[in-house]
mmCIF file of C-alpha atoms and ligand atoms in Angstrom:
data_model
loop_
_atom_site.group_PDB
_atom_site.id
_atom_site.type_symbol
_atom_site.label_atom_id
_atom_site.label_comp_id
_atom_site.label_asym_id
_atom_site.label_seq_id
_atom_site.Cartn_x
_atom_site.Cartn_y
_atom_site.Cartn_z
ATOM 1 C CA MET A 1 18.405 26.761 -68.799
ATOM 2 C CA ASP A 2 20.644 29.192 -67.249
ATOM 3 C CA ALA A 3 23.672 27.241 -67.644
ATOM 4 C CA ALA A 4 26.127 26.843 -70.635
ATOM 5 C CA ALA A 5 26.582 23.058 -69.673
ATOM 6 C CA PRO A 6 23.730 20.983 -68.312
ATOM 7 C CA VAL A 7 25.171 20.299 -64.607
ATOM 8 C CA GLY A 8 25.319 16.600 -64.316
ATOM 9 C CA GLY A 9 27.178 14.127 -61.982
ATOM 10 C CA ASP A 10 30.590 12.160 -63.731
ATOM 11 C CA ALA A 11 28.978 9.205 -65.536
ATOM 12 C CA GLY A 12 32.197 8.585 -67.358
ATOM 13 C CA GLY A 13 30.609 9.132 -70.671
ATOM 14 C CA VAL A 14 27.740 6.799 -70.087
ATOM 15 C CA PRO A 15 24.011 8.631 -70.704
ATOM 16 C CA PRO A 16 22.676 10.072 -67.758
ATOM 17 C CA LEU A 17 20.061 7.996 -65.894
ATOM 18 C CA LEU A 18 17.875 11.115 -65.574
ATOM 19 C CA SER A 19 17.889 14.414 -67.562
ATOM 20 C CA VAL A 20 16.072 17.755 -66.729
ATOM 21 C CA ARG A 21 16.041 20.191 -69.158
ATOM 22 C CA ASP A 22 14.536 23.749 -68.213
ATOM 23 C CA LEU A 23 11.855 22.149 -66.476
ATOM 24 C CA ALA A 24 9.143 24.824 -65.152
ATOM 25 C CA MET A 25 5.817 24.562 -63.802
ATOM 26 C CA THR A 26 3.145 27.562 -63.387
ATOM 27 C CA PHE A 27 -0.211 27.146 -61.448
ATOM 28 C CA PRO A 28 -2.940 29.365 -61.888
ATOM 29 C CA GLY A 29 -3.679 32.074 -59.461
ATOM 30 C CA ARG A 30 -5.688 31.347 -56.375
ATOM 31 C CA ARG A 31 -9.251 32.985 -56.744
ATOM 32 C CA SER A 32 -9.999 35.179 -54.831
ATOM 33 C CA ALA A 33 -13.280 35.789 -52.850
ATOM 34 C CA THR A 34 -14.615 38.141 -55.555
ATOM 35 C CA GLY A 35 -14.228 35.437 -58.000
ATOM 36 C CA ARG A 36 -10.868 37.220 -59.205
ATOM 37 C CA ARG A 37 -8.282 35.201 -59.933
ATOM 38 C CA GLY A 38 -4.533 35.827 -58.459
ATOM 39 C CA ALA A 39 -1.521 36.035 -60.456
ATOM 40 C CA PRO A 40 -0.032 32.560 -61.811
ATOM 41 C CA VAL A 41 2.374 31.220 -59.455
ATOM 42 C CA ARG A 42 5.859 29.720 -61.263
ATOM 43 C CA ALA A 43 6.959 27.178 -58.829
ATOM 44 C CA VAL A 44 9.427 25.690 -60.649
ATOM 45 C CA ASP A 45 11.356 27.892 -62.806
ATOM 46 C CA GLY A 46 13.671 26.632 -65.349
ATOM 47 C CA LEU A 47 15.394 23.602 -63.677
ATOM 48 C CA SER A 48 18.199 21.345 -65.557
ATOM 49 C CA PHE A 49 20.778 19.004 -63.999
ATOM 50 C CA ASP A 50 21.158 15.502 -65.162
ATOM 51 C CA LEU A 51 21.505 12.129 -62.508
ATOM 52 C CA ALA A 52 23.820 9.640 -63.024
ATOM 53 C CA ALA A 53 22.606 5.785 -62.614
ATOM 54 C CA GLY A 54 23.697 4.820 -58.939
ATOM 55 C CA GLU A 55 24.042 8.850 -57.733
ATOM 56 C CA THR A 56 22.258 10.607 -55.256
ATOM 57 C CA LEU A 57 21.100 14.228 -55.830
ATOM 58 C CA GLY A 58 20.133 16.520 -52.673
ATOM 59 C CA LEU A 59 17.686 18.992 -53.650
ATOM 60 C CA VAL A 60 17.609 21.873 -50.553
ATOM 61 C CA GLY A 61 15.700 24.630 -50.075
ATOM 62 C CA GLU A 62 13.105 26.581 -47.504
ATOM 63 C CA SER A 63 9.758 25.131 -47.873
ATOM 64 C CA GLY A 64 8.012 26.538 -51.114
ATOM 65 C CA CYS A 65 10.661 27.040 -52.861
ATOM 66 C CA GLY A 66 9.661 24.554 -55.514
ATOM 67 C CA LYS A 67 11.782 21.149 -54.462
ATOM 68 C CA SER A 68 8.641 18.879 -53.856
ATOM 69 C CA THR A 69 6.817 20.233 -57.072
ATOM 70 C CA THR A 70 9.931 19.356 -58.902
ATOM 71 C CA GLY A 71 9.807 15.731 -57.241
ATOM 72 C CA ARG A 72 6.158 15.337 -58.216
ATOM 73 C CA MET A 73 7.180 16.225 -61.887
ATOM 74 C CA LEU A 74 9.550 13.719 -62.392
ATOM 75 C CA VAL A 75 7.647 10.429 -61.452
ATOM 76 C CA ARG A 76 5.008 12.947 -63.405
ATOM 77 C CA LEU A 77 2.289 12.857 -61.112
ATOM 78 C CA LEU A 78 2.340 16.439 -61.942
ATOM 79 C CA GLU A 79 2.894 17.560 -66.140
ATOM 80 C CA PRO A 80 5.263 20.122 -66.343
ATOM 81 C CA THR A 81 4.008 23.494 -68.095
ATOM 82 C CA SER A 82 7.679 23.288 -70.397
ATOM 83 C CA GLY A 83 11.038 21.761 -70.004
ATOM 84 C CA SER A 84 11.599 17.825 -70.671
ATOM 85 C CA ILE A 85 12.469 14.823 -68.118
ATOM 86 C CA THR A 86 14.450 12.414 -69.892
ATOM 87 C CA PHE A 87 14.476 8.822 -68.073
ATOM 88 C CA ASP A 88 16.650 5.679 -69.378
ATOM 89 C CA GLY A 89 17.085 7.572 -72.774
ATOM 90 C CA LYS A 90 13.259 7.943 -72.585
ATOM 91 C CA ASP A 91 11.131 11.414 -72.715
ATOM 92 C CA ILE A 92 8.398 11.338 -70.646
ATOM 93 C CA THR A 93 7.706 14.988 -70.054
ATOM 94 C CA HIS A 94 3.820 14.510 -71.620
ATOM 95 C CA LEU A 95 3.764 10.658 -71.485
ATOM 96 C CA SER A 96 -0.229 9.690 -70.674
ATOM 97 C CA GLN A 97 -0.440 7.802 -67.573
ATOM 98 C CA SER A 98 -0.944 4.466 -69.591
ATOM 99 C CA ARG A 99 1.987 4.764 -71.298
ATOM 100 C CA MET A 100 4.011 5.843 -67.839
ATOM 101 C CA ARG A 101 2.349 2.728 -66.502
ATOM 102 C CA PRO A 102 5.417 0.501 -67.539
ATOM 103 C CA LEU A 103 8.136 2.919 -66.171
ATOM 104 C CA ARG A 104 7.122 3.191 -62.871
ATOM 105 C CA THR A 105 8.717 0.002 -62.636
ATOM 106 C CA ARG A 106 11.649 1.590 -62.834
ATOM 107 C CA LEU A 107 10.976 4.729 -60.889
ATOM 108 C CA GLN A 108 9.257 5.086 -58.141
ATOM 109 C CA MET A 109 9.071 7.724 -54.982
ATOM 110 C CA VAL A 110 9.196 7.589 -51.482
ATOM 111 C CA PHE A 111 6.439 10.099 -49.861
ATOM 112 C CA GLN A 112 6.599 12.206 -46.208
ATOM 113 C CA ASP A 113 4.117 11.640 -44.444
ATOM 114 C CA PRO A 114 4.185 7.446 -44.333
ATOM 115 C CA HIS A 115 0.709 6.478 -42.627
ATOM 116 C CA SER A 116 -1.172 9.340 -44.876
ATOM 117 C CA SER A 117 0.855 7.483 -47.949
ATOM 118 C CA LEU A 118 -0.228 4.103 -46.838
ATOM 119 C CA ASN A 119 -3.806 2.917 -47.250
ATOM 120 C CA PRO A 120 -5.366 2.097 -43.783
ATOM 121 C CA ARG A 121 -7.774 -0.218 -45.316
ATOM 122 C CA GLN A 122 -5.212 -2.880 -46.809
ATOM 123 C CA THR A 123 -2.654 -5.132 -45.399
ATOM 124 C CA VAL A 124 1.178 -4.830 -45.302
ATOM 125 C CA ALA A 125 0.990 -7.662 -48.256
ATOM 126 C CA ARG A 126 -1.732 -6.242 -50.493
ATOM 127 C CA ILE A 127 0.152 -2.225 -50.187
ATOM 128 C CA ILE A 128 3.732 -3.834 -50.925
ATOM 129 C CA SER A 129 2.543 -6.379 -53.265
ATOM 130 C CA ASP A 130 0.195 -3.547 -55.040
ATOM 131 C CA PRO A 131 2.797 -2.645 -57.791
ATOM 132 C CA LEU A 132 3.694 -6.422 -58.914
ATOM 133 C CA LEU A 133 -0.546 -7.183 -58.947
ATOM 134 C CA VAL A 134 -0.449 -3.945 -61.719
ATOM 135 C CA GLN A 135 2.418 -5.808 -63.189
ATOM 136 C CA GLY A 136 0.316 -9.155 -63.612
ATOM 137 C CA TRP A 137 2.381 -11.173 -60.985
ATOM 138 C CA SER A 138 0.156 -13.928 -59.321
ATOM 139 C CA ALA A 139 -1.255 -13.411 -55.913
ATOM 140 C CA ALA A 140 1.236 -16.057 -54.445
ATOM 141 C CA ASP A 141 4.205 -14.474 -55.987
ATOM 142 C CA ALA A 142 3.166 -10.905 -55.452
ATOM 143 C CA ARG A 143 3.002 -11.693 -51.475
ATOM 144 C CA ALA A 144 6.457 -13.869 -51.168
ATOM 145 C CA ARG A 145 8.258 -10.653 -52.877
ATOM 146 C CA ALA A 146 6.165 -8.566 -50.246
ATOM 147 C CA ALA A 147 7.787 -10.724 -47.384
ATOM 148 C CA GLU A 148 11.084 -10.575 -48.866
ATOM 149 C CA LEU A 149 10.910 -6.998 -48.954
ATOM 150 C CA MET A 150 10.015 -6.406 -45.895
ATOM 151 C CA GLU A 151 12.867 -8.638 -44.468
ATOM 152 C CA LEU A 152 15.271 -6.064 -46.734
ATOM 153 C CA VAL A 153 14.087 -3.020 -44.951
ATOM 154 C CA GLY A 154 14.194 -4.632 -41.150
ATOM 155 C CA LEU A 155 10.307 -5.273 -40.829
ATOM 156 C CA ILE A 156 9.781 -8.924 -39.708
ATOM 157 C CA PRO A 157 7.975 -10.978 -42.338
ATOM 158 C CA GLU A 158 5.268 -12.358 -39.694
ATOM 159 C CA HIS A 159 3.750 -9.166 -39.722
ATOM 160 C CA ILE A 160 2.567 -9.025 -42.908
ATOM 161 C CA ASP A 161 -1.068 -9.277 -42.750
ATOM 162 C CA ARG A 162 -0.886 -6.206 -40.164
ATOM 163 C CA TYR A 163 -2.444 -2.957 -40.851
ATOM 164 C CA PRO A 164 0.021 -0.103 -40.878
ATOM 165 C CA HIS A 165 -1.543 1.749 -37.717
ATOM 166 C CA GLU A 166 -0.122 -1.242 -36.160
ATOM 167 C CA PHE A 167 3.404 0.292 -37.021
ATOM 168 C CA SER A 168 5.129 3.246 -36.079
ATOM 169 C CA GLY A 169 5.936 6.502 -37.904
ATOM 170 C CA GLY A 170 9.597 4.964 -38.788
ATOM 171 C CA GLN A 171 8.099 1.285 -39.527
ATOM 172 C CA ALA A 172 5.422 2.822 -41.652
ATOM 173 C CA GLN A 173 8.557 4.128 -43.351
ATOM 174 C CA ARG A 174 10.266 1.220 -44.211
ATOM 175 C CA ILE A 175 7.138 -0.448 -45.366
ATOM 176 C CA GLY A 176 6.723 2.797 -47.871
ATOM 177 C CA ILE A 177 10.369 1.946 -48.783
ATOM 178 C CA ALA A 178 9.526 -1.910 -49.277
ATOM 179 C CA ARG A 179 6.643 -0.695 -51.713
ATOM 180 C CA SER A 180 8.716 1.641 -53.538
ATOM 181 C CA LEU A 181 11.384 -0.823 -54.120
ATOM 182 C CA ALA A 182 8.901 -3.729 -54.980
ATOM 183 C CA THR A 183 9.714 -3.492 -59.046
ATOM 184 C CA ASN A 184 13.641 -3.063 -58.423
ATOM 185 C CA PRO A 185 13.442 0.782 -59.846
ATOM 186 C CA ARG A 186 16.485 1.981 -60.465
ATOM 187 C CA LEU A 187 15.551 5.784 -59.665
ATOM 188 C CA VAL A 188 13.956 6.685 -56.552
ATOM 189 C CA ILE A 189 12.278 9.912 -55.741
ATOM 190 C CA ALA A 190 12.300 10.553 -51.935
ATOM 191 C CA ASP A 191 10.344 13.547 -50.790
ATOM 192 C CA GLU A 192 10.690 15.014 -47.166
ATOM 193 C CA PRO A 193 11.551 11.297 -46.533
ATOM 194 C CA VAL A 194 11.990 11.745 -42.787
ATOM 195 C CA SER A 195 11.152 14.909 -42.109
ATOM 196 C CA ALA A 196 8.198 13.684 -40.110
ATOM 197 C CA LEU A 197 9.606 11.318 -37.820
ATOM 198 C CA ASP A 198 11.667 11.739 -34.759
ATOM 199 C CA VAL A 199 15.286 12.385 -35.087
ATOM 200 C CA SER A 200 16.712 8.770 -33.991
ATOM 201 C CA VAL A 201 14.219 7.400 -36.326
ATOM 202 C CA GLN A 202 14.859 9.700 -38.864
ATOM 203 C CA ALA A 203 19.289 8.652 -38.290
ATOM 204 C CA GLN A 204 17.677 4.582 -38.788
ATOM 205 C CA ILE A 205 15.642 5.378 -42.053
ATOM 206 C CA VAL A 206 18.687 7.253 -43.567
ATOM 207 C CA ASN A 207 21.377 4.500 -42.725
ATOM 208 C CA LEU A 208 18.657 1.866 -44.543
ATOM 209 C CA MET A 209 18.054 4.117 -47.138
ATOM 210 C CA GLU A 210 22.120 4.300 -47.851
ATOM 211 C CA ARG A 211 22.125 0.379 -47.771
ATOM 212 C CA LEU A 212 19.354 0.021 -50.450
ATOM 213 C CA ARG A 213 21.339 2.274 -52.446
ATOM 214 C CA ARG A 214 24.297 0.265 -52.301
ATOM 215 C CA GLU A 215 23.607 -2.975 -52.446
ATOM 216 C CA LEU A 216 20.713 -2.510 -55.054
ATOM 217 C CA GLY A 217 22.584 0.004 -56.972
ATOM 218 C CA LEU A 218 19.916 2.527 -56.805
ATOM 219 C CA ALA A 219 20.017 6.157 -57.750
ATOM 220 C CA TYR A 220 18.098 8.823 -55.322
ATOM 221 C CA VAL A 221 17.002 12.664 -55.997
ATOM 222 C CA PHE A 222 16.513 13.431 -52.417
ATOM 223 C CA ILE A 223 14.707 15.945 -51.375
ATOM 224 C CA ALA A 224 14.511 17.442 -47.961
ATOM 225 C CA HIS A 225 14.560 21.155 -46.260
ATOM 226 C CA ASP A 226 17.091 19.929 -43.403
ATOM 227 C CA LEU A 227 21.077 20.113 -44.734
ATOM 228 C CA SER A 228 22.375 17.421 -42.398
ATOM 229 C CA VAL A 229 20.066 15.035 -43.750
ATOM 230 C CA VAL A 230 20.850 15.580 -47.357
ATOM 231 C CA LYS A 231 24.748 15.707 -46.554
ATOM 232 C CA ARG A 232 24.981 12.387 -45.081
ATOM 233 C CA VAL A 233 22.962 10.665 -48.031
ATOM 234 C CA SER A 234 23.947 12.483 -51.743
ATOM 235 C CA ASP A 235 26.710 12.775 -53.768
ATOM 236 C CA ARG A 236 25.712 16.160 -55.268
ATOM 237 C CA VAL A 237 23.506 18.907 -54.119
ATOM 238 C CA ALA A 238 21.626 21.107 -55.592
ATOM 239 C CA VAL A 239 20.163 24.486 -53.684
ATOM 240 C CA MET A 240 16.649 25.797 -54.716
ATOM 241 C CA TYR A 241 15.374 29.394 -54.179
ATOM 242 C CA LEU A 242 12.422 30.507 -55.462
ATOM 243 C CA GLY A 243 12.028 27.978 -57.806
ATOM 244 C CA ARG A 244 15.437 27.877 -59.617
ATOM 245 C CA ILE A 245 18.538 26.128 -58.809
ATOM 246 C CA VAL A 246 21.293 29.101 -57.291
ATOM 247 C CA GLU A 247 24.066 26.493 -56.810
ATOM 248 C CA ILE A 248 25.307 22.728 -57.761
ATOM 249 C CA GLY A 249 27.840 20.423 -56.791
ATOM 250 C CA ASP A 250 29.876 18.270 -55.338
ATOM 251 C CA LYS A 251 28.583 17.941 -51.655
ATOM 252 C CA ARG A 252 32.230 18.095 -50.638
ATOM 253 C CA GLU A 253 32.645 21.391 -52.353
ATOM 254 C CA LEU A 254 29.543 22.648 -51.743
ATOM 255 C CA TYR A 255 29.305 22.463 -47.954
ATOM 256 C CA GLU A 256 32.930 23.086 -47.120
ATOM 257 C CA ARG A 257 32.763 26.340 -49.318
ATOM 258 C CA PRO A 258 29.669 27.406 -50.165
ATOM 259 C CA ARG A 259 29.752 30.074 -53.168
ATOM 260 C CA HIS A 260 25.910 31.556 -53.044
ATOM 261 C CA PRO A 261 25.258 33.923 -50.215
ATOM 262 C CA TYR A 262 21.511 31.484 -49.509
ATOM 263 C CA THR A 263 23.845 28.718 -48.950
ATOM 264 C CA ARG A 264 26.039 30.296 -46.589
ATOM 265 C CA ALA A 265 23.035 31.108 -45.133
ATOM 266 C CA LEU A 266 21.297 27.722 -44.833
ATOM 267 C CA LEU A 267 24.252 26.160 -43.965
ATOM 268 C CA SER A 268 25.078 29.091 -41.096
ATOM 269 C CA ALA A 269 22.239 27.539 -39.347
ATOM 270 C CA VAL A 270 23.010 23.932 -39.474
ATOM 271 C CA PRO A 271 24.373 23.319 -35.802
ATOM 272 C CA LEU A 272 27.684 22.200 -35.816
ATOM 273 C CA PRO A 273 28.735 18.763 -33.529
ATOM 274 C CA ASP A 274 32.004 20.519 -31.921
ATOM 275 C CA PRO A 275 30.469 22.985 -28.993
ATOM 276 C CA ALA A 276 33.773 25.151 -29.467
ATOM 277 C CA ALA A 277 33.030 25.464 -33.283
ATOM 278 C CA GLU A 278 29.698 26.249 -32.898
ATOM 279 C CA ARG A 279 30.496 29.069 -30.816
ATOM 280 C CA ARG A 280 33.187 30.605 -32.695
ATOM 281 C CA ARG A 281 31.194 30.252 -36.308
ATOM 282 C CA GLU A 282 29.233 33.513 -37.611
ATOM 283 C CA ARG A 283 25.430 32.773 -37.723
ATOM 284 C CA ILE A 284 23.901 34.638 -41.416
ATOM 285 C CA THR A 285 20.556 35.909 -40.195
ATOM 286 C CA LEU A 286 18.691 36.504 -43.761
ATOM 287 C CA LEU A 287 15.417 39.379 -43.872
ATOM 288 C CA GLY A 288 12.183 38.282 -43.579
ATOM 289 C CA ASP A 289 11.004 35.672 -45.707
ATOM 290 C CA PRO A 290 10.779 34.334 -49.278
ATOM 291 C CA PRO A 291 9.060 36.072 -51.302
ATOM 292 C CA SER A 292 5.790 34.574 -53.403
ATOM 293 C CA PRO A 293 6.919 32.734 -56.376
ATOM 294 C CA ALA A 294 3.178 34.760 -57.692
ATOM 295 C CA ALA A 295 5.581 37.941 -57.639
ATOM 296 C CA PRO A 296 9.183 36.987 -58.241
ATOM 297 C CA PRO A 297 11.436 40.204 -57.536
ATOM 298 C CA PRO A 298 13.027 41.020 -60.663
ATOM 299 C CA GLY A 299 17.035 40.351 -61.109
ATOM 300 C CA CYS A 300 17.978 38.105 -58.589
ATOM 301 C CA SER A 301 15.144 36.770 -56.573
ATOM 302 C CA PHE A 302 17.048 37.026 -53.541
ATOM 303 C CA HIS A 303 17.938 40.261 -53.709
ATOM 304 C CA PRO A 304 15.877 41.446 -51.050
ATOM 305 C CA ARG A 305 17.294 39.347 -48.506
ATOM 306 C CA CYS A 306 20.550 39.559 -49.053
ATOM 307 C CA PRO A 307 23.801 40.574 -47.434
ATOM 308 C CA LYS A 308 26.185 41.196 -50.675
ATOM 309 C CA ALA A 309 22.860 42.521 -53.035
ATOM 310 C CA GLN A 310 24.115 45.596 -55.018
ATOM 311 C CA GLU A 311 22.835 47.554 -58.093
ATOM 312 C CA VAL A 312 22.880 45.112 -60.625
ATOM 313 C CA CYS A 313 21.299 42.461 -58.618
ATOM 314 C CA ARG A 314 18.379 44.296 -58.618
ATOM 315 C CA THR A 315 17.859 44.600 -62.364
ATOM 316 C CA GLU A 316 19.827 41.322 -63.973
ATOM 317 C CA ARG A 317 19.143 37.613 -63.281
ATOM 318 C CA PRO A 318 22.268 35.837 -62.506
ATOM 319 C CA LEU A 319 22.906 32.904 -64.651
ATOM 320 C CA LEU A 320 23.944 30.102 -62.965
ATOM 321 C CA ARG A 321 27.190 29.312 -64.191
ATOM 322 C CA ILE A 322 30.667 27.644 -63.038
ATOM 323 C CA ALA A 323 32.018 30.348 -60.403
ATOM 324 C CA ALA A 324 35.692 29.008 -60.108
ATOM 325 C CA ALA A 325 37.788 27.556 -62.385
ATOM 326 C CA GLY A 326 38.982 23.948 -61.713
ATOM 327 C CA GLU A 327 35.617 23.460 -59.773
ATOM 328 C CA ARG A 328 32.139 21.487 -61.333
ATOM 329 C CA ARG A 329 29.976 23.631 -59.298
ATOM 330 C CA GLU A 330 27.786 26.192 -60.395
ATOM 331 C CA VAL A 331 26.434 29.439 -58.816
ATOM 332 C CA ALA A 332 23.739 31.923 -59.758
ATOM 333 C CA CYS A 333 25.253 34.818 -58.244
ATOM 334 C CA HIS A 334 26.819 37.901 -59.623
ATOM 335 C CA PHE A 335 29.227 37.918 -56.979
ATOM 336 C CA PRO A 336 29.841 34.810 -55.656
ATOM 337 C CA GLU A 337 31.878 34.010 -52.918
ATOM 338 C CA ASP A 338 35.601 33.150 -53.034
HETATM 339 FE FE1 SF4 B 1 23.215 38.313 -53.581
HETATM 340 FE FE2 SF4 B 1 23.501 39.622 -56.077
HETATM 341 FE FE3 SF4 B 1 24.608 37.340 -55.669
HETATM 342 FE FE4 SF4 B 1 21.547 38.004 -55.621
HETATM 343 S S1 SF4 B 1 23.043 38.171 -56.945
HETATM 344 S S2 SF4 B 1 22.524 36.607 -54.480
HETATM 345 S S3 SF4 B 1 21.537 39.198 -54.663
HETATM 346 S S4 SF4 B 1 25.241 39.172 -54.394
#
């Protein structure tokens, strides 16, 4: 872990629901046309954070920063290269798929593209009740539960025998959410759950997820590249850059006074609702694209694009630590903003 202490929400002395330490994922390099393998890709490079029951952590960053890989490791669709994941008091880092099965009732995932994540040859009844049938429910009970869940997520239960192609994108995402809730999970990892949807539909799905969290006491890790969406749903936010967390903390503090130059740049690109404020505000343009995780820059990996970079940034990697007294927010920068 980068920081001196775990970065976590305030669980009031109760053990966190999810605890991640030094989590890393390295993929083998791609083979070239000549058969030579390229450098390994360090997609996630030492993440540590805690998540309390009922809390939402937003995970944001540009495409390729490692946030989706992180989500897939958290539900163990990918096995981490190193580090640990403790869920509900149990170390799940290297559990076999058969030993993960009982835990999957409490740990679920919602995917980005609702239509491609639903089997087109199955009815909604089958899609939603599948996790229950795996747990040994009878077909009749699982079907009744699927109808209940359709109502819960704002779908018409009478449409239970329809197929995914008969639903719009927003409705299909509601089916995906209903399926994720079938077994009463405590934690849902939502990987870009609204980014494939129209803006008006995005708001409806975000509102639905908010309501479900309140009513069911769910915790979310909400992965997105859109900072306005993350702001609406999160209690805390972690900003990722090139496989690492560069800033993590309370949503209000982070959005009102970002301390990492990368967070500032991302937030400066979010449109403001007030046109006058939008005209006045300073936009920070980042140079170039993020470097390849197969060849990360030395020192601070953000230094080639950072408007504040100094000599030390090119050689010394900044640790994630509390940047200001009285704050719980942590920042990985040699020269955090005041
Ligand atoms: Fe910029 Fe240096 Fe801070 Fe990295 S450590 S974000 S290069 S100021």
